[in-house]
């Protein structure tokens, strides 16, 4: 514990803050999964993601740095974490930096031995980069779902007065206009 503390204080202040943020979010996700329904926890984490840390510019290597910080936090906590906990915390950290994040769920079939079971896995991806979830093992999993916010969700958040990064609204301006017209939002 003392060695870990010394190592933490020897890091650059920006890395130290990143690890402390990751630790707080990993703990929140871990405890939250035990206390609340998943939808309640996701809502709480979505609110935490609104507290932006970015100055408007995209942080250099943000996806890699977030994955590193989540890994460090998870390895050094006195409690065990899961891939879902890491993915939830990583998603919040990415969104706080103005980056899109997609939470993926997958399963791997048993290997037909008496003791094998269906294995589930969760990982978070941003801009085609796997941030948490051991990218080398992912081909073994059949993806079940992606929990990605839709343009409709983001526009609804804007109408509620919440901050939404315009870069995440859609691939093209006509796509955004199409959603606005479909939901009769053009006159607002």
Coordinates of C-alpha atoms in Angstrom, one line a residue:
X1 CA 0.0 0.0 0.0
X2 CA 2.8 2.4 0.9
X3 CA 4.7 1.5 -2.3
X4 CA 1.5 2.2 -4.4
X5 CA 1.0 5.5 -2.6
X6 CA 4.6 6.5 -3.4
X7 CA 4.2 5.5 -7.0
X8 CA 1.0 7.6 -7.2
X9 CA 2.7 10.7 -5.9
X10 CA 5.7 10.2 -8.2
X11 CA 3.4 10.6 -11.2
X12 CA 2.8 13.7 -13.2
X13 CA -0.1 15.7 -11.6
X14 CA -2.3 15.2 -14.7
X15 CA -1.8 11.4 -14.5
X16 CA -2.5 11.5 -10.7
X17 CA -5.8 13.4 -11.3
X18 CA -6.8 10.9 -14.0
X19 CA -6.2 7.9 -11.7
X20 CA -8.1 9.5 -8.9
X21 CA -11.0 10.2 -11.2
X22 CA -10.9 6.6 -12.5
X23 CA -10.8 5.3 -8.9
X24 CA -13.8 7.4 -7.8
X25 CA -15.8 6.3 -10.9
X26 CA -14.8 2.6 -10.6
X27 CA -15.9 2.6 -6.9
X28 CA -19.2 4.4 -7.8
X29 CA -20.0 1.9 -10.5
X30 CA -19.1 -1.1 -8.3
X31 CA -21.1 0.1 -5.3
X32 CA -23.9 1.4 -7.5
X33 CA -24.4 -2.0 -9.2
X34 CA -25.1 -3.5 -5.7
X35 CA -27.3 -0.7 -4.5
X36 CA -29.4 0.4 -7.5
X37 CA -31.1 -0.9 -10.6
X38 CA -29.0 -0.7 -13.7
X39 CA -31.1 2.0 -15.2
X40 CA -30.8 4.1 -12.0
X41 CA -27.0 3.7 -12.0
X42 CA -26.8 4.6 -15.7
X43 CA -28.8 7.8 -15.1
X44 CA -26.5 8.8 -12.2
X45 CA -23.4 8.0 -14.3
X46 CA -24.9 10.0 -17.2
X47 CA -25.2 13.0 -14.9
X48 CA -21.6 12.6 -13.7
X49 CA -20.5 12.5 -17.4
X50 CA -22.0 16.0 -17.9
X51 CA -19.3 17.5 -15.6
X52 CA -16.9 18.2 -18.4
X53 CA -13.1 18.2 -17.8
X54 CA -12.3 19.3 -21.4
X55 CA -11.4 22.8 -22.4
X56 CA -13.0 22.2 -25.8
X57 CA -10.0 20.7 -27.4
X58 CA -9.8 16.9 -27.8
X59 CA -7.2 15.6 -25.4
X60 CA -4.3 13.8 -27.0
X61 CA -4.5 10.0 -26.7
X62 CA -7.6 10.4 -24.5
X63 CA -8.9 6.9 -25.2
X64 CA -5.6 5.2 -24.4
X65 CA -5.1 7.4 -21.2
X66 CA -8.6 6.6 -19.9
X67 CA -8.1 2.9 -20.5
X68 CA -4.8 3.1 -18.7
X69 CA -6.3 5.0 -15.7
X70 CA -9.2 2.5 -15.4
X71 CA -6.8 -0.4 -15.5
X72 CA -4.5 1.1 -12.8
X73 CA -7.5 2.0 -10.5
X74 CA -9.1 -1.5 -10.9
X75 CA -5.8 -3.3 -10.2
X76 CA -5.0 -1.3 -7.0
X77 CA -8.4 -1.2 -5.3
X78 CA -8.8 -3.4 -2.3
X79 CA -12.0 -4.8 -3.8
X80 CA -12.5 -6.7 -7.0
X81 CA -14.0 -5.2 -10.1
X82 CA -15.6 -6.6 -13.2
X83 CA -15.5 -5.8 -16.9
X84 CA -18.9 -4.1 -16.5
X85 CA -17.7 -1.8 -13.7
X86 CA -14.6 -0.9 -15.7
X87 CA -16.7 -0.2 -18.9
X88 CA -19.2 2.0 -17.0
X89 CA -16.4 4.1 -15.4
X90 CA -14.5 4.3 -18.7
X91 CA -17.6 5.5 -20.6
X92 CA -18.1 8.3 -18.1
X93 CA -14.5 9.4 -18.3
X94 CA -14.7 9.5 -22.1
X95 CA -17.9 11.5 -22.2
X96 CA -16.5 14.0 -19.7
X97 CA -13.8 14.6 -22.3
X98 CA -16.3 15.2 -25.1
X99 CA -15.7 11.8 -26.7
X100 CA -18.4 9.4 -27.7
X101 CA -18.5 6.1 -25.9
X102 CA -20.4 2.9 -26.6
X103 CA -21.0 0.2 -24.0
X104 CA -20.9 -3.3 -25.6
X105 CA -22.2 -6.5 -24.2
X106 CA -21.3 -10.0 -25.5
X107 CA -21.4 -13.6 -24.6
X108 CA -19.1 -16.6 -25.3
X109 CA -20.5 -20.1 -25.7
X110 CA -19.3 -22.8 -23.4
X111 CA -16.5 -25.0 -24.7
X112 CA -18.6 -28.2 -24.1
X113 CA -16.8 -29.4 -21.0
X114 CA -18.8 -30.4 -17.9
X115 CA -17.7 -27.4 -16.0
X116 CA -18.0 -24.7 -18.7
X117 CA -20.6 -22.0 -18.6
X118 CA -21.8 -19.2 -20.8
X119 CA -19.5 -16.3 -20.2
X120 CA -20.6 -12.7 -20.4
X121 CA -18.4 -9.7 -21.1
X122 CA -18.7 -5.9 -21.3
X123 CA -16.4 -3.4 -22.9
X124 CA -16.4 0.3 -23.9
X125 CA -15.3 1.6 -27.3
X126 CA -14.7 5.1 -28.5
X127 CA -14.1 6.1 -32.1
X128 CA -13.3 2.5 -33.1
X129 CA -10.8 2.1 -30.2
X130 CA -11.5 -0.5 -27.5
X131 CA -10.8 1.4 -24.2
X132 CA -11.7 -1.2 -21.6
X133 CA -12.3 -4.9 -22.0
X134 CA -9.1 -6.6 -23.3
X135 CA -9.4 -6.2 -27.1
X136 CA -7.5 -9.4 -27.8
X137 CA -10.3 -11.5 -26.3
X138 CA -13.2 -9.8 -28.0
X139 CA -13.3 -12.0 -31.1
X140 CA -14.4 -14.9 -28.9
X141 CA -17.6 -13.0 -27.8
X142 CA -20.8 -12.7 -29.8
X143 CA -22.0 -9.2 -29.3
X144 CA -25.5 -8.9 -27.9
X145 CA -26.1 -5.2 -27.7
X146 CA -24.5 -1.8 -27.9
X147 CA -25.7 0.8 -25.4
X148 CA -25.0 3.9 -27.4
X149 CA -26.9 7.1 -27.0
X150 CA -29.0 7.9 -30.1
X151 CA -29.2 11.3 -31.8
X152 CA -32.8 11.4 -30.5
X153 CA -31.5 10.9 -26.9
X154 CA -29.0 13.7 -27.4
X155 CA -31.5 16.1 -28.9
X156 CA -33.9 15.4 -26.0
X157 CA -31.0 16.2 -23.6
X158 CA -30.5 19.5 -25.4
X159 CA -34.2 20.3 -25.0
X160 CA -33.9 19.6 -21.3
X161 CA -31.1 22.2 -21.1
X162 CA -28.3 19.7 -20.7
X163 CA -24.9 20.1 -22.3
X164 CA -24.4 18.0 -25.4
X165 CA -21.2 18.0 -27.5
X166 CA -22.3 18.9 -31.0
X167 CA -19.6 16.7 -32.5
X168 CA -21.6 13.7 -31.2
X169 CA -25.0 14.6 -32.7
X170 CA -24.5 12.7 -36.0
X171 CA -22.3 12.0 -38.9
X172 CA -23.6 14.9 -41.0
X173 CA -25.7 18.0 -40.5
X174 CA -28.5 16.7 -42.7
X175 CA -28.8 13.7 -40.3
X176 CA -29.4 16.1 -37.4
X177 CA -31.9 18.1 -39.4
X178 CA -33.7 14.9 -40.4
X179 CA -34.1 13.9 -36.7
X180 CA -35.3 17.4 -35.8
X181 CA -37.9 17.4 -38.6
X182 CA -39.0 13.8 -37.6
X183 CA -39.7 15.0 -34.0
X184 CA -41.1 18.4 -35.1
X185 CA -38.2 20.3 -33.4
X186 CA -37.5 22.7 -36.2
X187 CA -39.5 25.6 -34.8
X188 CA -37.8 25.6 -31.4

